[in-house]
CSV table of C-alpha atoms in Angstrom, one decimal:
chain,number,residue,atom,x,y,z
A,1,UNK,CA,85.6,95.4,84.1
A,2,UNK,CA,83.2,96.6,86.8
A,3,UNK,CA,84.7,97.7,90.1
A,4,UNK,CA,84.0,95.0,92.6
A,5,UNK,CA,83.8,95.1,96.5
A,6,UNK,CA,86.6,94.4,98.9
A,7,UNK,CA,87.0,90.8,100.5
A,8,UNK,CA,85.3,90.8,103.8
A,9,UNK,CA,88.8,90.0,105.6
A,10,UNK,CA,89.9,93.5,104.5
A,11,UNK,CA,86.8,95.4,105.4
A,12,UNK,CA,87.0,97.1,108.9
A,13,UNK,CA,84.4,96.8,111.4
A,14,UNK,CA,82.3,100.2,112.4
A,15,UNK,CA,85.2,101.3,114.4
A,16,UNK,CA,87.5,101.1,111.3
A,17,UNK,CA,89.4,98.1,112.9
A,18,UNK,CA,90.8,95.2,111.3
A,19,UNK,CA,91.2,92.9,114.4
A,20,UNK,CA,93.4,94.8,116.5
A,21,UNK,CA,94.5,97.2,113.7
A,22,UNK,CA,93.3,100.4,112.3
A,23,UNK,CA,90.9,102.6,113.9
A,24,UNK,CA,89.5,106.1,113.9
A,25,UNK,CA,91.3,109.1,114.8
A,26,UNK,CA,90.4,110.7,118.3
A,27,UNK,CA,91.2,114.3,117.3
A,28,UNK,CA,87.8,116.3,117.1
A,29,UNK,CA,88.4,118.3,114.1
A,30,UNK,CA,89.9,115.6,112.2
A,31,UNK,CA,87.4,113.1,113.2
A,32,UNK,CA,84.9,115.3,112.0
A,33,UNK,CA,86.7,115.9,108.5
A,34,UNK,CA,87.1,112.2,108.2
A,35,UNK,CA,83.5,111.4,108.9
A,36,UNK,CA,82.6,113.6,105.9
A,37,UNK,CA,85.1,111.7,103.8
A,38,UNK,CA,83.7,108.2,104.8
A,39,UNK,CA,80.1,109.3,104.5
A,40,UNK,CA,80.9,110.5,101.0
A,41,UNK,CA,83.0,107.4,99.9
A,42,UNK,CA,79.9,105.1,101.2
A,43,UNK,CA,77.7,107.2,99.0
A,44,UNK,CA,79.6,107.2,95.8
A,45,UNK,CA,80.7,103.5,95.9
A,46,UNK,CA,76.9,102.9,95.5
A,47,UNK,CA,76.4,105.6,93.0
A,48,UNK,CA,75.8,104.3,89.5
A,49,UNK,CA,76.8,107.4,87.9
A,50,UNK,CA,80.1,107.8,89.9
A,51,UNK,CA,81.1,104.5,89.1
A,52,UNK,CA,80.3,104.8,85.3
A,53,UNK,CA,82.6,107.9,85.3
A,54,UNK,CA,85.4,105.9,87.2
A,55,UNK,CA,85.3,103.2,84.8
A,56,UNK,CA,85.2,105.4,81.8
A,57,UNK,CA,88.5,107.1,83.1
A,58,UNK,CA,90.1,103.9,84.2
A,59,UNK,CA,89.7,102.9,80.5
A,60,UNK,CA,90.2,105.7,78.5
A,61,UNK,CA,92.6,107.8,80.8
A,62,UNK,CA,94.4,105.4,82.8
A,63,UNK,CA,94.6,102.7,80.4
A,64,UNK,CA,92.9,99.5,81.9
A,65,UNK,CA,93.1,96.8,81.9
A,66,UNK,CA,96.8,96.5,82.3
A,67,UNK,CA,98.2,93.3,80.8
A,68,UNK,CA,99.8,90.4,82.4
A,69,UNK,CA,103.4,89.5,80.9
A,70,UNK,CA,105.2,86.2,81.0
A,71,UNK,CA,108.9,86.9,81.8
A,72,UNK,CA,110.0,83.9,80.1
A,73,UNK,CA,113.7,84.7,80.1
A,74,UNK,CA,113.7,85.3,83.9
A,75,UNK,CA,111.6,82.1,84.4
A,76,UNK,CA,114.4,79.8,82.6
A,77,UNK,CA,116.0,78.4,85.9
A,78,UNK,CA,112.8,77.5,87.9
A,79,UNK,CA,109.1,78.7,88.3
A,80,UNK,CA,107.4,80.7,85.8
A,81,UNK,CA,107.4,84.4,86.6
A,82,UNK,CA,104.4,86.5,85.6
A,83,UNK,CA,104.1,90.4,85.8
A,84,UNK,CA,101.1,92.4,86.3
A,85,UNK,CA,102.0,95.4,84.3
A,86,UNK,CA,100.9,98.4,86.4
A,87,UNK,CA,104.0,100.1,85.2
A,88,UNK,CA,102.0,100.7,81.9
A,89,UNK,CA,99.3,102.7,83.7
A,90,UNK,CA,99.2,106.4,82.8
A,91,UNK,CA,101.7,108.3,85.0
A,92,UNK,CA,103.6,105.1,85.2
A,93,UNK,CA,102.3,103.2,88.6
A,94,UNK,CA,99.4,101.7,90.4
A,95,UNK,CA,98.9,105.2,92.1
A,96,UNK,CA,96.8,106.7,89.7
A,97,UNK,CA,94.0,104.1,90.6
A,98,UNK,CA,93.3,105.7,93.9
A,99,UNK,CA,94.2,108.8,93.1
A,100,UNK,CA,91.5,109.3,90.4
A,101,UNK,CA,89.1,107.9,92.9
A,102,UNK,CA,90.1,110.4,95.6
A,103,UNK,CA,90.0,113.2,93.4
A,104,UNK,CA,86.5,112.4,92.2
A,105,UNK,CA,85.2,112.1,95.8
A,106,UNK,CA,87.0,115.5,96.6
A,107,UNK,CA,84.9,117.1,93.6
A,108,UNK,CA,81.8,115.3,94.9
A,109,UNK,CA,82.3,116.9,98.3
A,110,UNK,CA,82.9,120.3,97.0
A,111,UNK,CA,86.5,120.7,98.0
A,112,UNK,CA,88.8,123.0,96.0
A,113,UNK,CA,92.2,121.4,96.7
A,114,UNK,CA,93.7,117.9,97.6
A,115,UNK,CA,96.6,117.5,99.9
A,116,UNK,CA,99.0,114.6,100.2
A,117,UNK,CA,102.6,113.4,101.3
A,118,UNK,CA,104.7,111.4,98.6
A,119,UNK,CA,107.7,109.3,99.0
A,120,UNK,CA,109.2,108.2,95.8
A,121,UNK,CA,106.7,110.7,94.0
A,122,UNK,CA,104.5,108.5,92.2
A,123,UNK,CA,101.5,109.1,94.6
A,124,UNK,CA,102.2,113.1,94.1
A,125,UNK,CA,102.5,112.8,90.4
A,126,UNK,CA,99.4,110.7,90.2
A,127,UNK,CA,97.7,112.9,92.4
A,128,UNK,CA,98.6,116.1,90.4
A,129,UNK,CA,97.6,114.5,87.3
A,130,UNK,CA,94.2,113.7,88.6
A,131,UNK,CA,93.7,117.3,90.0
A,132,UNK,CA,94.6,118.8,86.8
A,133,UNK,CA,92.4,116.3,84.8
A,134,UNK,CA,89.3,117.1,87.2
A,135,UNK,CA,90.2,121.0,88.1
A,136,UNK,CA,91.6,121.1,91.5
A,137,UNK,CA,94.3,122.7,93.1
A,138,UNK,CA,97.1,120.1,94.6
A,139,UNK,CA,99.5,120.3,97.2
A,140,UNK,CA,102.4,117.6,97.9
A,141,UNK,CA,104.6,117.4,100.8
A,142,UNK,CA,107.8,115.6,99.9
A,143,UNK,CA,110.9,115.0,102.2
A,144,UNK,CA,114.1,116.9,100.9
A,145,UNK,CA,116.0,113.3,101.0
A,146,UNK,CA,113.2,111.9,98.2
A,147,UNK,CA,113.3,115.3,96.5
A,148,UNK,CA,117.0,114.9,95.9
A,149,UNK,CA,116.7,111.0,94.7
A,150,UNK,CA,113.3,111.4,92.7
A,151,UNK,CA,114.3,114.5,90.5
A,152,UNK,CA,112.4,113.4,87.6
A,153,UNK,CA,109.0,112.9,89.5
A,154,UNK,CA,109.5,116.4,91.3
A,155,UNK,CA,109.7,118.0,87.8
A,156,UNK,CA,106.6,116.2,86.7
A,157,UNK,CA,104.4,117.4,89.9
A,158,UNK,CA,105.6,121.1,88.9
A,159,UNK,CA,104.7,120.8,85.4
A,160,UNK,CA,101.4,119.4,86.3
A,161,UNK,CA,100.7,122.7,88.5
A,162,UNK,CA,101.1,121.1,92.0
A,163,UNK,CA,102.5,123.2,94.7
A,164,UNK,CA,105.5,120.9,96.2
A,165,UNK,CA,106.3,121.5,99.9
A,166,UNK,CA,109.7,120.6,100.5
A,167,UNK,CA,110.0,118.7,104.2
A,168,UNK,CA,113.4,119.1,106.2
A,169,UNK,CA,112.2,117.9,109.4
A,170,UNK,CA,113.7,114.7,111.0
A,171,UNK,CA,115.2,112.3,108.3
A,172,UNK,CA,113.6,114.2,105.5
A,173,UNK,CA,111.6,111.2,104.3
A,174,UNK,CA,108.1,109.8,103.8
A,175,UNK,CA,107.1,109.7,107.6
A,176,UNK,CA,107.9,113.6,108.0
A,177,UNK,CA,106.1,114.3,104.7
A,178,UNK,CA,102.9,112.7,106.2
A,179,UNK,CA,103.2,114.8,109.3
A,180,UNK,CA,103.8,117.9,107.3
A,181,UNK,CA,101.0,117.3,104.9
A,182,UNK,CA,98.3,116.5,107.9
A,183,UNK,CA,99.6,119.9,109.6
A,184,UNK,CA,98.9,121.5,106.6
A,185,UNK,CA,95.6,119.8,105.9
A,186,UNK,CA,94.6,121.0,109.5
A,187,UNK,CA,94.9,124.6,108.4
A,188,UNK,CA,92.6,124.2,105.4
A,189,UNK,CA,90.2,121.5,106.4
A,190,UNK,CA,87.0,123.0,105.2
A,191,UNK,CA,87.9,123.5,101.8
A,192,UNK,CA,90.4,120.6,101.0
A,193,UNK,CA,90.6,117.1,101.2
A,194,UNK,CA,93.5,114.8,102.5
A,195,UNK,CA,94.3,112.2,99.7
A,196,UNK,CA,96.4,109.7,101.5
A,197,UNK,CA,98.9,107.5,99.4
A,198,UNK,CA,98.4,104.1,100.5
A,199,UNK,CA,96.5,101.8,102.9
A,200,UNK,CA,97.7,103.5,105.9
A,201,UNK,CA,96.3,106.3,108.3
A,202,UNK,CA,92.9,106.3,110.3
A,203,UNK,CA,89.7,105.0,108.8
A,204,UNK,CA,88.3,105.4,106.2
A,205,UNK,CA,91.7,105.6,104.4
A,206,UNK,CA,92.9,102.0,104.3
A,207,UNK,CA,89.5,100.8,103.5
A,208,UNK,CA,89.1,103.4,100.7
A,209,UNK,CA,92.7,103.3,99.0
A,210,UNK,CA,92.0,99.2,99.2
A,211,UNK,CA,88.9,99.6,97.4
A,212,UNK,CA,90.1,101.9,94.6
A,213,UNK,CA,93.4,99.4,94.3
A,214,UNK,CA,91.4,96.3,94.2
A,215,UNK,CA,90.8,96.6,90.5
A,216,UNK,CA,94.4,95.2,90.2
A,217,UNK,CA,93.7,91.9,91.7
A,218,UNK,CA,90.0,91.6,90.1
A,219,UNK,CA,91.8,92.0,86.7
A,220,UNK,CA,94.7,90.0,87.4
A,221,UNK,CA,92.5,86.9,88.6
A,222,UNK,CA,90.2,87.1,85.5
A,223,UNK,CA,93.2,87.6,83.2
A,224,UNK,CA,95.3,85.0,84.7
A,225,UNK,CA,92.6,82.1,84.7
A,226,UNK,CA,91.5,83.0,81.1
A,227,UNK,CA,95.0,83.3,79.7
A,228,UNK,CA,97.1,80.4,81.5
A,229,UNK,CA,94.4,78.2,83.1
A,230,UNK,CA,94.0,78.3,86.8
A,231,UNK,CA,95.6,80.3,89.3
A,232,UNK,CA,99.0,81.4,90.2
A,233,UNK,CA,100.7,79.6,93.1
A,234,UNK,CA,101.9,82.8,94.7
A,235,UNK,CA,100.9,86.4,94.3
A,236,UNK,CA,103.7,88.9,95.1
A,237,UNK,CA,104.1,92.3,95.6
A,238,UNK,CA,106.5,95.0,97.5
A,239,UNK,CA,105.0,96.4,100.9
A,240,UNK,CA,105.7,99.9,102.2
A,241,UNK,CA,102.5,101.2,103.4
A,242,UNK,CA,101.0,98.3,101.4
A,243,UNK,CA,98.5,99.7,98.8
A,244,UNK,CA,99.8,97.8,95.5
A,245,UNK,CA,99.9,94.5,97.8
A,246,UNK,CA,96.6,94.7,98.9
A,247,UNK,CA,95.2,95.8,95.6
A,248,UNK,CA,96.5,92.6,94.2
A,249,UNK,CA,95.7,90.4,97.2
A,250,UNK,CA,92.0,91.2,97.6
A,251,UNK,CA,90.7,89.0,94.8
A,252,UNK,CA,92.9,85.9,95.8
A,253,UNK,CA,92.3,85.8,99.6
A,254,UNK,CA,89.6,83.4,99.5
A,255,UNK,CA,91.7,81.1,97.2
A,256,UNK,CA,93.6,79.0,100.1
A,257,UNK,CA,95.9,77.4,97.6
A,258,UNK,CA,97.3,81.0,96.4
A,259,UNK,CA,100.0,82.2,98.7
A,260,UNK,CA,99.8,86.1,99.3
A,261,UNK,CA,103.4,87.2,99.7
A,262,UNK,CA,104.5,90.9,100.7
A,263,UNK,CA,108.0,91.8,100.1
A,264,UNK,CA,109.5,94.4,102.7
A,265,UNK,CA,112.9,96.3,102.5
A,266,UNK,CA,115.6,94.9,104.3
A,267,UNK,CA,118.0,97.6,103.1
A,268,UNK,CA,121.5,97.3,104.4
A,269,UNK,CA,120.5,94.4,106.6
A,270,UNK,CA,117.8,93.5,109.1
A,271,UNK,CA,120.4,93.3,111.9
A,272,UNK,CA,121.6,96.8,111.3
A,273,UNK,CA,118.9,99.1,113.1
A,274,UNK,CA,117.7,102.2,111.3
A,275,UNK,CA,119.1,100.8,108.0
A,276,UNK,CA,115.9,99.0,107.0
A,277,UNK,CA,112.2,99.4,107.0
A,278,UNK,CA,111.2,95.7,107.4
A,279,UNK,CA,107.8,96.6,109.6
A,280,UNK,CA,106.2,93.3,109.3
A,281,UNK,CA,109.1,91.3,110.0
A,282,UNK,CA,110.8,93.3,112.8
A,283,UNK,CA,108.1,95.7,114.0
A,284,UNK,CA,105.8,95.9,117.1
A,285,UNK,CA,102.2,96.7,117.7
A,286,UNK,CA,101.4,100.3,118.5
A,287,UNK,CA,99.7,103.6,117.1
A,288,UNK,CA,101.5,105.5,114.7
A,289,UNK,CA,100.2,108.7,112.9
A,290,UNK,CA,96.4,108.1,114.3
A,291,UNK,CA,96.0,104.3,113.6
A,292,UNK,CA,97.2,101.0,115.2
A,293,UNK,CA,99.5,98.6,113.3
A,294,UNK,CA,103.1,97.0,113.6
A,295,UNK,CA,105.7,99.6,113.3
A,296,UNK,CA,109.3,99.9,114.0
A,297,UNK,CA,109.7,101.5,117.1
A,298,UNK,CA,112.1,102.5,119.8
A,299,UNK,CA,111.7,101.5,123.5
A,300,UNK,CA,109.6,104.5,124.4
A,301,UNK,CA,107.3,103.9,121.3
A,302,UNK,CA,108.6,106.5,119.0
A,303,UNK,CA,109.0,105.5,115.3
A,304,UNK,CA,112.5,104.2,114.6
A,305,UNK,CA,114.7,105.7,111.9
A,306,UNK,CA,114.2,103.4,108.7
A,307,UNK,CA,116.0,103.3,105.3
A,308,UNK,CA,115.2,101.6,101.9
A,309,UNK,CA,116.8,102.2,98.6
A,310,UNK,CA,113.3,102.9,97.5
A,311,UNK,CA,111.9,105.9,98.7
A,312,UNK,CA,108.2,104.7,98.4
A,313,UNK,CA,109.3,102.0,101.0
A,314,UNK,CA,111.0,103.9,103.6
A,315,UNK,CA,107.9,104.1,106.1
A,316,UNK,CA,108.1,102.8,109.9
A,317,UNK,CA,104.4,101.6,109.6
A,318,UNK,CA,102.2,99.4,107.4
A,319,UNK,CA,98.5,99.1,106.5
A,320,UNK,CA,96.3,97.5,109.1
A,321,UNK,CA,94.9,95.0,106.7
A,322,UNK,CA,98.4,93.7,106.0
A,323,UNK,CA,98.9,93.4,110.0
A,324,UNK,CA,95.6,91.4,110.2
A,325,UNK,CA,96.3,89.2,107.1
A,326,UNK,CA,99.7,88.4,109.1
A,327,UNK,CA,97.9,87.7,112.4
A,328,UNK,CA,95.6,85.2,110.7
A,329,UNK,CA,98.3,83.5,108.9
A,330,UNK,CA,97.0,84.4,105.5
A,331,UNK,CA,99.8,86.8,104.4
A,332,UNK,CA,103.3,85.9,104.4
A,333,UNK,CA,106.0,88.5,104.7
A,334,UNK,CA,109.3,88.3,103.2
A,335,UNK,CA,112.3,90.7,102.6
A,336,UNK,CA,114.9,91.8,100.0
A,337,UNK,CA,117.8,94.2,100.7
A,338,UNK,CA,119.0,96.9,98.7
A,339,UNK,CA,121.3,94.8,96.6
A,340,UNK,CA,119.0,92.2,95.8
A,341,UNK,CA,116.7,94.9,94.5
A,342,UNK,CA,119.5,96.5,92.4
A,343,UNK,CA,120.5,93.2,91.0
A,344,UNK,CA,116.7,92.3,90.3
A,345,UNK,CA,116.4,95.9,88.8
A,346,UNK,CA,119.4,95.2,86.3
A,347,UNK,CA,118.3,91.8,85.8
A,348,UNK,CA,114.6,92.7,84.7
A,349,UNK,CA,116.1,95.6,82.6
A,350,UNK,CA,118.5,93.4,80.8
A,351,UNK,CA,116.7,90.1,80.3
A,352,UNK,CA,113.4,91.3,79.7
A,353,UNK,CA,113.7,95.0,78.5
A,354,UNK,CA,111.6,96.4,81.2
A,355,UNK,CA,112.9,99.2,83.7
A,356,UNK,CA,110.9,98.7,86.8
A,357,UNK,CA,110.6,101.1,89.9
A,358,UNK,CA,113.0,100.3,92.9
A,359,UNK,CA,109.9,99.5,95.0
A,360,UNK,CA,108.8,97.0,92.6
A,361,UNK,CA,112.3,95.5,92.3
A,362,UNK,CA,111.8,94.2,95.7
A,363,UNK,CA,108.9,92.0,94.6
A,364,UNK,CA,110.9,90.9,91.6
A,365,UNK,CA,114.0,90.1,93.8
A,366,UNK,CA,111.9,87.7,96.0
A,367,UNK,CA,110.3,86.2,92.7
A,368,UNK,CA,113.8,85.5,91.5
A,369,UNK,CA,115.1,83.8,94.7
A,370,UNK,CA,111.7,82.2,95.0
A,371,UNK,CA,111.5,80.7,91.3
A,372,UNK,CA,114.9,78.9,92.1
A,373,UNK,CA,113.6,76.9,94.9
A,374,UNK,CA,110.5,75.6,92.8
A,375,UNK,CA,109.9,73.6,89.9
A,376,UNK,CA,109.0,75.0,86.5
A,377,UNK,CA,105.5,74.0,86.8
A,378,UNK,CA,104.8,76.3,89.5
A,379,UNK,CA,103.6,80.0,88.8
A,380,UNK,CA,104.6,83.1,90.4
A,381,UNK,CA,102.6,86.5,89.8
A,382,UNK,CA,104.4,89.7,90.7
A,383,UNK,CA,102.5,93.0,90.8
A,384,UNK,CA,105.1,95.3,88.9
A,385,UNK,CA,103.8,98.2,90.6
A,386,UNK,CA,105.8,101.1,88.7
A,387,UNK,CA,108.1,101.8,86.1
A,388,UNK,CA,111.7,103.0,86.9
A,389,UNK,CA,112.3,106.2,85.0
A,390,UNK,CA,112.3,107.9,88.1
A,391,UNK,CA,115.0,106.0,89.7
A,392,UNK,CA,117.5,105.8,86.6
A,393,UNK,CA,120.0,108.6,87.7
A,394,UNK,CA,120.0,107.0,91.3
A,395,UNK,CA,120.8,103.4,89.9
A,396,UNK,CA,123.5,105.0,87.8
A,397,UNK,CA,125.2,106.6,90.6
A,398,UNK,CA,125.2,103.2,92.7
A,399,UNK,CA,126.5,100.8,89.8
A,400,UNK,CA,129.5,101.0,87.5
A,401,UNK,CA,128.5,100.7,83.8
């Protein structure tokens, strides 16, 4: 399947803005580096040789297209639940989609190293994998709390040859890892490229990551139409930064009859400050880490403490495209608690034999809840964005078996 373009609604203006969200960074050195990345990105997506190489790797290395699976057991009590199986990709998640693109771009720009943050470790593993494949060095920054939770992915990154930098500042989670990675990038800016892990950050990252992830939605729309006749009633994905969700949503934006539903972490409860990460639900407009978006913040504008049982979702901000989709009423954003996530994790494992990532389990939790509200003729398509190998030990520490 050919790589298709982004929907105009999630393509920024010349200043990198999606409505009032997004934007370019003002820091002179970073602005120059990001301009180089943006120009390179514009060139490669119009280069037939680059697109052919990316398509080859998607098919023969990543294992695309990922299938759509009808979860019939989970669908017995209401709407029919379908899963876009991104967990079956090489490295076990959707992250490999943009990592292949970013590392290919870094090579085209003559860089020797890619630098990035990671939360749950899936972006770190995928970037380390792509770097090993294409012969670049890789440096991954990860919060110490997430390192303790996601030990299997930490081991995988090390085996793949990445340099892992533990980050103990602040809460020791994803936000701090982003800060640390950017600081390191500033010291190696000529020979390296920052390879961000979601549709967040200053331009061109939100557009670039969305472009590489858009293959998920383009595949899903074609597959669903061919296999099941017509379109799903809702497409559903978890939202932290929002890359897997935007990847799925992109191809359905013009289909007004299809609801676009992002599911955020309600953690231990929306009413408990610092114990959730429901940015779209409880956040306010402002600037975080070089871009404008809704984010969870204190009265003085500093980012609030956040929490999620899923390390990949515990970020106080969200991608600017999602903020814009909310503003214009095209995207709907729901929540699932830690307990709902755990329940969905176990339900999918025991009723369908699929162990999903805790991040993805938020989307499954909403789908299970929503299915009971709808008739059996309705169809829900969930982006199962990652597998749960990384979460098994942590889940076992939380439940009695």
